[in-house]
């Protein structure tokens, strides 16, 4: 072999070895991950395509599918189709599904701090809650809490202010609550319990039967749009406001942490952005449809829409304070969240009072 051939052969061999260098070996899997496609399953706590809530979850999946150009495909299953509504959290935590959609306060049995990330009685409005989560440190606390459950949470919806619920009798005084059987989840249920109400947390799809058969005497669901869809106006006459228990209920998307870590950064950004869009769109839809549904309930179904008496609201407010403080006393993480939530609420409440509340109190345009 000629010397020239040895040199050329050596250079070629060197190039081959360079191609297998550690840096190249690391780059290859990274590039492969960028090109990979993923198929996810989403379980929801809502009936399939239920107005506002179920349709919001479906819209979230459609947005992810479109934004990812098909690289991340999400298939949605409603409550009961694969797992019962109240098992969504566990299913996503263990990886039976990669994604879920529901509300954090459904899982308060997992941690007393969970309800803070949906709604507190007499707490933040939808706008205030969004501000706290994304600009006040709330999201960091939420993700810290869910880390132990192998989950990554996202703000993926909001019902805005809810109604106070459907009752089969008038509530004229605090004493009228004593002995009632009512579906009301989260801390609102704990508040009602302190006033003698027997509370239960029944999935939405089971509420109509429970109320119509007398298994419960009252039910709090969402607001006019969603309540009309369930037909509560057929089985309960009295519809109360305000929704003191959920002044702006945040809904969540939860993602299995292992599935999240497997995504390349651009698809993680797609999921994050799609959740923010879903939250915005759901609020817009529910607010628009609530106005139409409220008119229909009043004018076409003769529903009596009543305000809770001041004495009842005062009693609920007092008990709400007791419930939240007791929660913080018995659980260190709940205390940590409350110590972050409370000063933010106090600060932003003043801004809300000076701007939104004062303006709404004087608004006459179109009324």
CSV table of C-alpha atoms in Angstrom, one decimal:
chain,number,residue,atom,x,y,z
A,1,UNK,CA,0.0,0.0,0.0
A,2,UNK,CA,1.3,3.4,-0.9
A,3,UNK,CA,1.9,6.0,1.8
A,4,UNK,CA,-0.7,8.3,0.2
A,5,UNK,CA,-3.3,5.5,0.5
A,6,UNK,CA,-2.5,5.1,4.2
A,7,UNK,CA,-3.0,8.8,4.8
A,8,UNK,CA,-6.3,8.9,3.0
A,9,UNK,CA,-7.5,5.8,4.7
A,10,UNK,CA,-6.5,7.2,8.1
A,11,UNK,CA,-8.4,10.5,7.4
A,12,UNK,CA,-11.5,8.5,6.5
A,13,UNK,CA,-11.3,6.4,9.6
A,14,UNK,CA,-10.9,9.5,11.7
A,15,UNK,CA,-14.0,11.1,10.1
A,16,UNK,CA,-15.9,7.9,10.9
A,17,UNK,CA,-14.9,8.1,14.6
A,18,UNK,CA,-15.7,11.7,14.8
A,19,UNK,CA,-19.2,10.9,13.7
A,20,UNK,CA,-19.6,8.6,16.7
A,21,UNK,CA,-18.2,11.2,19.2
A,22,UNK,CA,-20.2,11.7,22.4
A,23,UNK,CA,-21.4,15.1,21.2
A,24,UNK,CA,-22.8,13.6,18.0
A,25,UNK,CA,-24.4,10.7,19.9
A,26,UNK,CA,-26.2,13.3,22.2
A,27,UNK,CA,-27.3,15.3,19.2
A,28,UNK,CA,-28.9,12.3,17.4
A,29,UNK,CA,-31.5,11.5,20.1
A,30,UNK,CA,-32.3,15.2,20.6
A,31,UNK,CA,-33.0,15.6,16.8
A,32,UNK,CA,-35.0,12.3,16.9
A,33,UNK,CA,-37.0,13.7,19.8
A,34,UNK,CA,-37.8,16.9,17.8
A,35,UNK,CA,-39.1,14.8,15.0
A,36,UNK,CA,-41.1,12.4,17.1
A,37,UNK,CA,-44.9,12.3,17.2
A,38,UNK,CA,-47.0,11.6,20.3
A,39,UNK,CA,-50.5,10.3,20.9
A,40,UNK,CA,-52.1,11.2,24.2
A,41,UNK,CA,-55.4,10.3,25.9
A,42,UNK,CA,-57.3,13.0,27.9
A,43,UNK,CA,-59.8,11.9,30.6
A,44,UNK,CA,-62.2,14.6,31.8
A,45,UNK,CA,-64.5,15.0,34.8
A,46,UNK,CA,-67.3,16.3,32.5
A,47,UNK,CA,-69.8,14.5,30.3
A,48,UNK,CA,-68.5,14.4,26.7
A,49,UNK,CA,-69.0,17.8,25.0
A,50,UNK,CA,-71.1,19.1,28.0
A,51,UNK,CA,-71.6,22.8,27.2
A,52,UNK,CA,-68.8,25.1,28.3
A,53,UNK,CA,-66.9,22.5,30.4
A,54,UNK,CA,-66.8,19.4,28.3
A,55,UNK,CA,-66.7,21.4,25.0
A,56,UNK,CA,-63.9,23.4,26.5
A,57,UNK,CA,-61.8,20.3,27.1
A,58,UNK,CA,-62.5,19.1,23.6
A,59,UNK,CA,-61.5,22.5,22.2
A,60,UNK,CA,-58.3,22.3,24.2
A,61,UNK,CA,-57.4,19.0,22.5
A,62,UNK,CA,-58.3,20.3,19.1
A,63,UNK,CA,-56.1,23.4,19.6
A,64,UNK,CA,-53.1,21.2,20.6
A,65,UNK,CA,-53.7,18.9,17.6
A,66,UNK,CA,-53.8,21.9,15.2
A,67,UNK,CA,-50.9,23.9,16.7
A,68,UNK,CA,-48.6,20.9,16.8
A,69,UNK,CA,-49.5,20.1,13.1
A,70,UNK,CA,-50.4,16.6,14.2
A,71,UNK,CA,-47.2,15.8,16.0
A,72,UNK,CA,-49.1,15.7,19.3
A,73,UNK,CA,-52.6,14.1,18.9
A,74,UNK,CA,-54.9,14.2,22.0
A,75,UNK,CA,-58.0,12.0,22.1
A,76,UNK,CA,-60.7,13.0,24.7
A,77,UNK,CA,-62.9,10.8,26.8
A,78,UNK,CA,-65.7,12.1,28.9
A,79,UNK,CA,-66.6,11.2,32.5
A,80,UNK,CA,-67.4,7.5,32.8
A,81,UNK,CA,-66.2,6.5,29.3
A,82,UNK,CA,-62.9,5.1,30.6
A,83,UNK,CA,-62.8,6.0,34.3
A,84,UNK,CA,-65.4,7.6,36.6
A,85,UNK,CA,-65.2,11.4,36.9
A,86,UNK,CA,-63.6,11.4,40.4
A,87,UNK,CA,-60.9,9.0,39.3
A,88,UNK,CA,-59.4,11.2,36.6
A,89,UNK,CA,-56.6,12.6,38.9
A,90,UNK,CA,-55.4,9.1,39.9
A,91,UNK,CA,-55.6,7.8,36.3
A,92,UNK,CA,-53.4,10.6,35.0
A,93,UNK,CA,-51.0,10.4,38.0
A,94,UNK,CA,-50.3,6.7,37.3
A,95,UNK,CA,-50.1,7.2,33.6
A,96,UNK,CA,-53.2,5.4,32.4
A,97,UNK,CA,-53.9,8.7,30.6
A,98,UNK,CA,-51.4,11.4,29.7
A,99,UNK,CA,-53.8,14.3,30.3
A,100,UNK,CA,-56.9,15.2,32.3
A,101,UNK,CA,-59.3,18.0,32.7
A,102,UNK,CA,-61.2,18.9,35.8
A,103,UNK,CA,-61.0,21.1,38.9
A,104,UNK,CA,-58.4,21.0,41.7
A,105,UNK,CA,-61.0,21.2,44.5
A,106,UNK,CA,-62.3,17.7,43.5
A,107,UNK,CA,-59.1,16.3,44.9
A,108,UNK,CA,-59.1,17.9,48.4
A,109,UNK,CA,-58.9,14.4,49.9
A,110,UNK,CA,-55.4,14.2,48.4
A,111,UNK,CA,-54.2,17.5,50.0
A,112,UNK,CA,-56.1,20.2,51.9
A,113,UNK,CA,-54.4,22.8,49.8
A,114,UNK,CA,-56.1,21.7,46.6
A,115,UNK,CA,-59.1,24.0,46.7
A,116,UNK,CA,-57.0,27.1,46.7
A,117,UNK,CA,-56.3,26.4,43.0
A,118,UNK,CA,-60.0,26.4,42.0
A,119,UNK,CA,-61.8,28.9,44.2
A,120,UNK,CA,-62.2,30.0,47.8
A,121,UNK,CA,-65.5,31.1,49.2
A,122,UNK,CA,-65.7,34.9,49.0
A,123,UNK,CA,-62.2,34.8,47.4
A,124,UNK,CA,-60.7,36.0,44.1
A,125,UNK,CA,-62.7,36.6,41.0
A,126,UNK,CA,-61.7,35.0,37.7
A,127,UNK,CA,-59.6,38.0,36.7
A,128,UNK,CA,-57.9,38.1,40.1
A,129,UNK,CA,-57.3,34.4,40.1
A,130,UNK,CA,-55.6,34.5,36.7
A,131,UNK,CA,-53.5,37.4,37.9
A,132,UNK,CA,-52.4,35.5,41.0
A,133,UNK,CA,-51.6,32.3,39.1
A,134,UNK,CA,-49.5,33.9,36.4
A,135,UNK,CA,-48.1,37.0,38.0
A,136,UNK,CA,-48.4,36.5,41.8
A,137,UNK,CA,-46.6,33.1,42.3
A,138,UNK,CA,-49.7,31.0,42.4
A,139,UNK,CA,-48.7,28.7,39.5
A,140,UNK,CA,-45.3,27.9,41.1
A,141,UNK,CA,-47.1,26.8,44.3
A,142,UNK,CA,-49.6,24.7,42.3
A,143,UNK,CA,-46.8,22.9,40.5
A,144,UNK,CA,-44.9,22.3,43.7
A,145,UNK,CA,-48.0,20.7,45.2
A,146,UNK,CA,-48.7,18.5,42.2
A,147,UNK,CA,-45.1,17.4,41.9
A,148,UNK,CA,-45.6,14.7,44.5
A,149,UNK,CA,-48.4,13.3,42.4
A,150,UNK,CA,-46.3,13.0,39.3
A,151,UNK,CA,-48.4,15.7,37.6
A,152,UNK,CA,-48.0,19.1,36.0
A,153,UNK,CA,-51.0,21.4,36.3
A,154,UNK,CA,-52.2,24.2,34.0
A,155,UNK,CA,-54.9,26.8,34.2
A,156,UNK,CA,-57.2,25.6,31.4
A,157,UNK,CA,-60.6,27.2,32.0
A,158,UNK,CA,-62.7,29.4,34.3
A,159,UNK,CA,-66.4,29.6,34.8
A,160,UNK,CA,-66.4,33.2,36.0
A,161,UNK,CA,-68.7,33.9,38.9
A,162,UNK,CA,-71.2,31.1,39.5
A,163,UNK,CA,-74.7,31.0,40.9
A,164,UNK,CA,-75.5,30.0,44.5
A,165,UNK,CA,-77.5,26.9,43.5
A,166,UNK,CA,-80.9,25.3,43.1
A,167,UNK,CA,-83.1,24.7,46.1
A,168,UNK,CA,-86.5,23.0,46.5
A,169,UNK,CA,-87.5,25.5,49.2
A,170,UNK,CA,-87.0,29.2,49.9
A,171,UNK,CA,-84.0,30.2,52.0
A,172,UNK,CA,-85.3,33.1,54.2
A,173,UNK,CA,-83.0,32.7,57.2
A,174,UNK,CA,-79.9,30.9,58.3
A,175,UNK,CA,-82.0,28.3,60.1
A,176,UNK,CA,-83.5,27.2,56.7
A,177,UNK,CA,-80.2,25.7,55.8
A,178,UNK,CA,-80.0,23.4,58.8
A,179,UNK,CA,-80.8,19.8,57.8
A,180,UNK,CA,-80.6,20.3,54.0
A,181,UNK,CA,-78.9,17.7,51.9
A,182,UNK,CA,-76.9,19.6,49.2
A,183,UNK,CA,-74.4,18.8,46.5
A,184,UNK,CA,-71.6,21.4,46.9
A,185,UNK,CA,-67.9,20.6,46.5
A,186,UNK,CA,-64.7,22.2,47.7
A,187,UNK,CA,-64.5,24.5,50.7
A,188,UNK,CA,-68.0,25.8,50.0
A,189,UNK,CA,-69.2,22.4,51.2
A,190,UNK,CA,-67.2,22.7,54.3
A,191,UNK,CA,-68.8,26.1,55.0
A,192,UNK,CA,-72.3,24.8,54.5
A,193,UNK,CA,-71.6,21.9,56.8
A,194,UNK,CA,-70.8,24.3,59.6
A,195,UNK,CA,-74.4,25.7,59.2
A,196,UNK,CA,-76.0,22.2,59.5
A,197,UNK,CA,-76.1,21.2,55.8
A,198,UNK,CA,-75.3,17.6,54.9
A,199,UNK,CA,-73.0,18.0,51.9
A,200,UNK,CA,-72.0,15.6,49.2
A,201,UNK,CA,-69.8,15.8,46.1
A,202,UNK,CA,-71.7,14.2,43.2
A,203,UNK,CA,-70.4,14.2,39.7
A,204,UNK,CA,-72.3,16.5,37.3
A,205,UNK,CA,-73.7,13.7,35.3
A,206,UNK,CA,-75.5,12.2,38.4
A,207,UNK,CA,-77.0,15.5,39.7
A,208,UNK,CA,-80.3,15.6,37.9
A,209,UNK,CA,-81.3,12.2,39.2
A,210,UNK,CA,-80.2,12.9,42.7
A,211,UNK,CA,-82.2,16.2,42.8
A,212,UNK,CA,-85.2,14.8,41.0
A,213,UNK,CA,-85.5,11.8,43.3
A,214,UNK,CA,-85.1,13.7,46.5
A,215,UNK,CA,-81.7,12.1,47.3
A,216,UNK,CA,-80.6,15.7,47.8
A,217,UNK,CA,-82.6,18.9,48.5
A,218,UNK,CA,-80.3,21.4,46.7
A,219,UNK,CA,-77.5,21.4,44.2
A,220,UNK,CA,-74.8,23.9,43.2
A,221,UNK,CA,-73.4,23.3,39.7
A,222,UNK,CA,-72.1,26.2,37.7
A,223,UNK,CA,-74.4,28.9,36.2
A,224,UNK,CA,-77.3,29.5,33.9
A,225,UNK,CA,-75.7,28.1,30.7
A,226,UNK,CA,-74.6,24.8,32.2
A,227,UNK,CA,-77.5,24.5,34.6
A,228,UNK,CA,-80.1,24.9,31.8
A,229,UNK,CA,-78.3,22.2,29.8
A,230,UNK,CA,-78.8,19.8,32.7
A,231,UNK,CA,-82.5,20.7,33.0
A,232,UNK,CA,-82.5,21.7,36.7
A,233,UNK,CA,-85.3,24.2,36.0
A,234,UNK,CA,-87.6,21.2,35.6
A,235,UNK,CA,-87.0,19.9,39.1
A,236,UNK,CA,-86.2,22.8,41.4
A,237,UNK,CA,-88.0,26.2,41.5
A,238,UNK,CA,-85.7,28.5,43.4
A,239,UNK,CA,-82.4,29.6,41.9
A,240,UNK,CA,-80.2,31.6,44.2
A,241,UNK,CA,-77.3,34.0,43.8
A,242,UNK,CA,-74.6,35.2,44.3
A,243,UNK,CA,-72.2,32.2,44.0
A,244,UNK,CA,-70.3,33.1,47.1
A,245,UNK,CA,-68.7,29.7,47.1
A,246,UNK,CA,-67.0,30.1,43.7
A,247,UNK,CA,-66.6,33.7,42.6
A,248,UNK,CA,-64.3,32.7,39.8
A,249,UNK,CA,-63.6,29.0,39.5
A,250,UNK,CA,-60.4,28.0,37.8
A,251,UNK,CA,-60.5,24.7,35.9
A,252,UNK,CA,-57.3,22.6,35.3
A,253,UNK,CA,-55.6,20.5,32.8
A,254,UNK,CA,-53.2,18.0,34.4
A,255,UNK,CA,-50.4,16.3,32.5
A,256,UNK,CA,-48.6,13.2,33.6
A,257,UNK,CA,-45.0,14.3,34.5
A,258,UNK,CA,-43.3,11.5,32.6
A,259,UNK,CA,-45.4,12.2,29.5
A,260,UNK,CA,-44.6,16.0,29.9
A,261,UNK,CA,-40.8,15.3,30.2
A,262,UNK,CA,-40.9,13.2,27.0
A,263,UNK,CA,-42.1,16.1,24.9
A,264,UNK,CA,-39.6,18.4,23.1
A,265,UNK,CA,-39.7,22.0,24.2
A,266,UNK,CA,-41.7,23.2,21.2
A,267,UNK,CA,-44.6,20.8,22.0
A,268,UNK,CA,-44.4,21.7,25.7
A,269,UNK,CA,-44.9,25.3,24.5
A,270,UNK,CA,-47.8,24.2,22.4
A,271,UNK,CA,-49.6,22.6,25.4
A,272,UNK,CA,-48.9,25.6,27.7
A,273,UNK,CA,-50.2,28.1,25.1
A,274,UNK,CA,-53.2,26.0,24.2
A,275,UNK,CA,-54.2,25.8,27.9
A,276,UNK,CA,-54.0,29.6,28.2
A,277,UNK,CA,-56.2,29.9,25.1
A,278,UNK,CA,-58.7,27.4,26.4
A,279,UNK,CA,-59.0,29.4,29.6
A,280,UNK,CA,-59.7,32.6,27.8
A,281,UNK,CA,-62.2,31.0,25.3
A,282,UNK,CA,-64.1,29.1,27.9
A,283,UNK,CA,-64.7,32.3,30.0
A,284,UNK,CA,-65.8,34.2,26.9
A,285,UNK,CA,-68.2,31.4,25.9
A,286,UNK,CA,-69.7,30.9,29.4
A,287,UNK,CA,-70.2,34.6,29.9
A,288,UNK,CA,-71.9,35.1,26.6
A,289,UNK,CA,-74.2,32.0,27.0
A,290,UNK,CA,-75.0,32.8,30.6
A,291,UNK,CA,-76.8,35.9,29.5
A,292,UNK,CA,-79.0,34.1,27.1
A,293,UNK,CA,-79.7,31.2,29.5
A,294,UNK,CA,-80.6,33.5,32.3
A,295,UNK,CA,-83.2,35.2,30.2
A,296,UNK,CA,-84.6,31.8,29.1
A,297,UNK,CA,-84.8,30.5,32.7
A,298,UNK,CA,-86.7,33.6,33.8
A,299,UNK,CA,-89.0,34.2,30.9
A,300,UNK,CA,-89.7,30.8,29.5
A,301,UNK,CA,-89.4,28.5,32.6
A,302,UNK,CA,-90.7,30.9,35.3
A,303,UNK,CA,-87.8,30.1,37.6
A,304,UNK,CA,-87.6,32.3,40.7
A,305,UNK,CA,-84.2,33.9,40.7
A,306,UNK,CA,-83.5,35.0,44.3
A,307,UNK,CA,-80.7,36.7,46.2
A,308,UNK,CA,-79.6,35.1,49.4
A,309,UNK,CA,-80.7,37.2,52.3
A,310,UNK,CA,-77.9,39.4,53.9
A,311,UNK,CA,-78.1,37.5,57.1
A,312,UNK,CA,-77.4,34.2,55.3
A,313,UNK,CA,-74.5,35.7,53.4
A,314,UNK,CA,-73.1,37.2,56.6
A,315,UNK,CA,-73.2,33.8,58.3
A,316,UNK,CA,-71.6,32.1,55.3
A,317,UNK,CA,-68.9,34.7,55.2
A,318,UNK,CA,-68.1,34.2,58.9
A,319,UNK,CA,-67.9,30.4,58.5
A,320,UNK,CA,-65.8,30.8,55.4
A,321,UNK,CA,-63.1,32.6,57.4
A,322,UNK,CA,-63.2,29.8,60.0
A,323,UNK,CA,-62.9,27.1,57.4
A,324,UNK,CA,-59.9,28.6,55.6
A,325,UNK,CA,-58.0,29.4,58.8
A,326,UNK,CA,-58.7,25.8,60.1
A,327,UNK,CA,-57.4,24.4,56.9
A,328,UNK,CA,-54.2,26.4,57.1
A,329,UNK,CA,-53.7,25.4,60.8
A,330,UNK,CA,-53.8,21.7,60.1
A,331,UNK,CA,-51.7,21.5,56.9
A,332,UNK,CA,-48.3,23.1,56.4
A,333,UNK,CA,-48.7,23.4,52.6
A,334,UNK,CA,-52.1,24.9,52.9
A,335,UNK,CA,-50.6,27.5,55.3
A,336,UNK,CA,-47.9,28.2,52.7
A,337,UNK,CA,-50.5,28.8,50.0
A,338,UNK,CA,-52.8,30.8,52.2
A,339,UNK,CA,-49.9,33.1,53.3
A,340,UNK,CA,-49.3,33.8,49.6
A,341,UNK,CA,-53.0,34.0,48.5
A,342,UNK,CA,-54.2,36.3,51.3
A,343,UNK,CA,-51.9,39.3,50.7
A,344,UNK,CA,-52.4,39.1,47.0
A,345,UNK,CA,-56.1,39.1,47.5
A,346,UNK,CA,-56.0,42.1,49.8
A,347,UNK,CA,-53.9,44.0,47.4
A,348,UNK,CA,-55.8,43.3,44.2
A,349,UNK,CA,-59.2,43.7,45.9
A,350,UNK,CA,-58.5,47.4,46.4
A,351,UNK,CA,-57.8,47.7,42.7
A,352,UNK,CA,-60.9,45.8,41.8
A,353,UNK,CA,-63.0,47.9,44.1
A,354,UNK,CA,-61.8,51.2,42.7
A,355,UNK,CA,-62.1,50.1,39.1
A,356,UNK,CA,-64.5,47.3,38.2
A,357,UNK,CA,-66.8,47.5,41.2
A,358,UNK,CA,-67.2,51.3,41.2
A,359,UNK,CA,-67.7,51.4,37.5
A,360,UNK,CA,-70.3,48.5,37.5
A,361,UNK,CA,-72.2,50.2,40.3
A,362,UNK,CA,-72.8,53.3,38.1
A,363,UNK,CA,-73.2,51.7,34.7
A,364,UNK,CA,-76.4,52.6,32.9
A,365,UNK,CA,-75.5,52.1,29.3
A,366,UNK,CA,-77.8,49.6,27.6
A,367,UNK,CA,-79.8,48.9,30.8
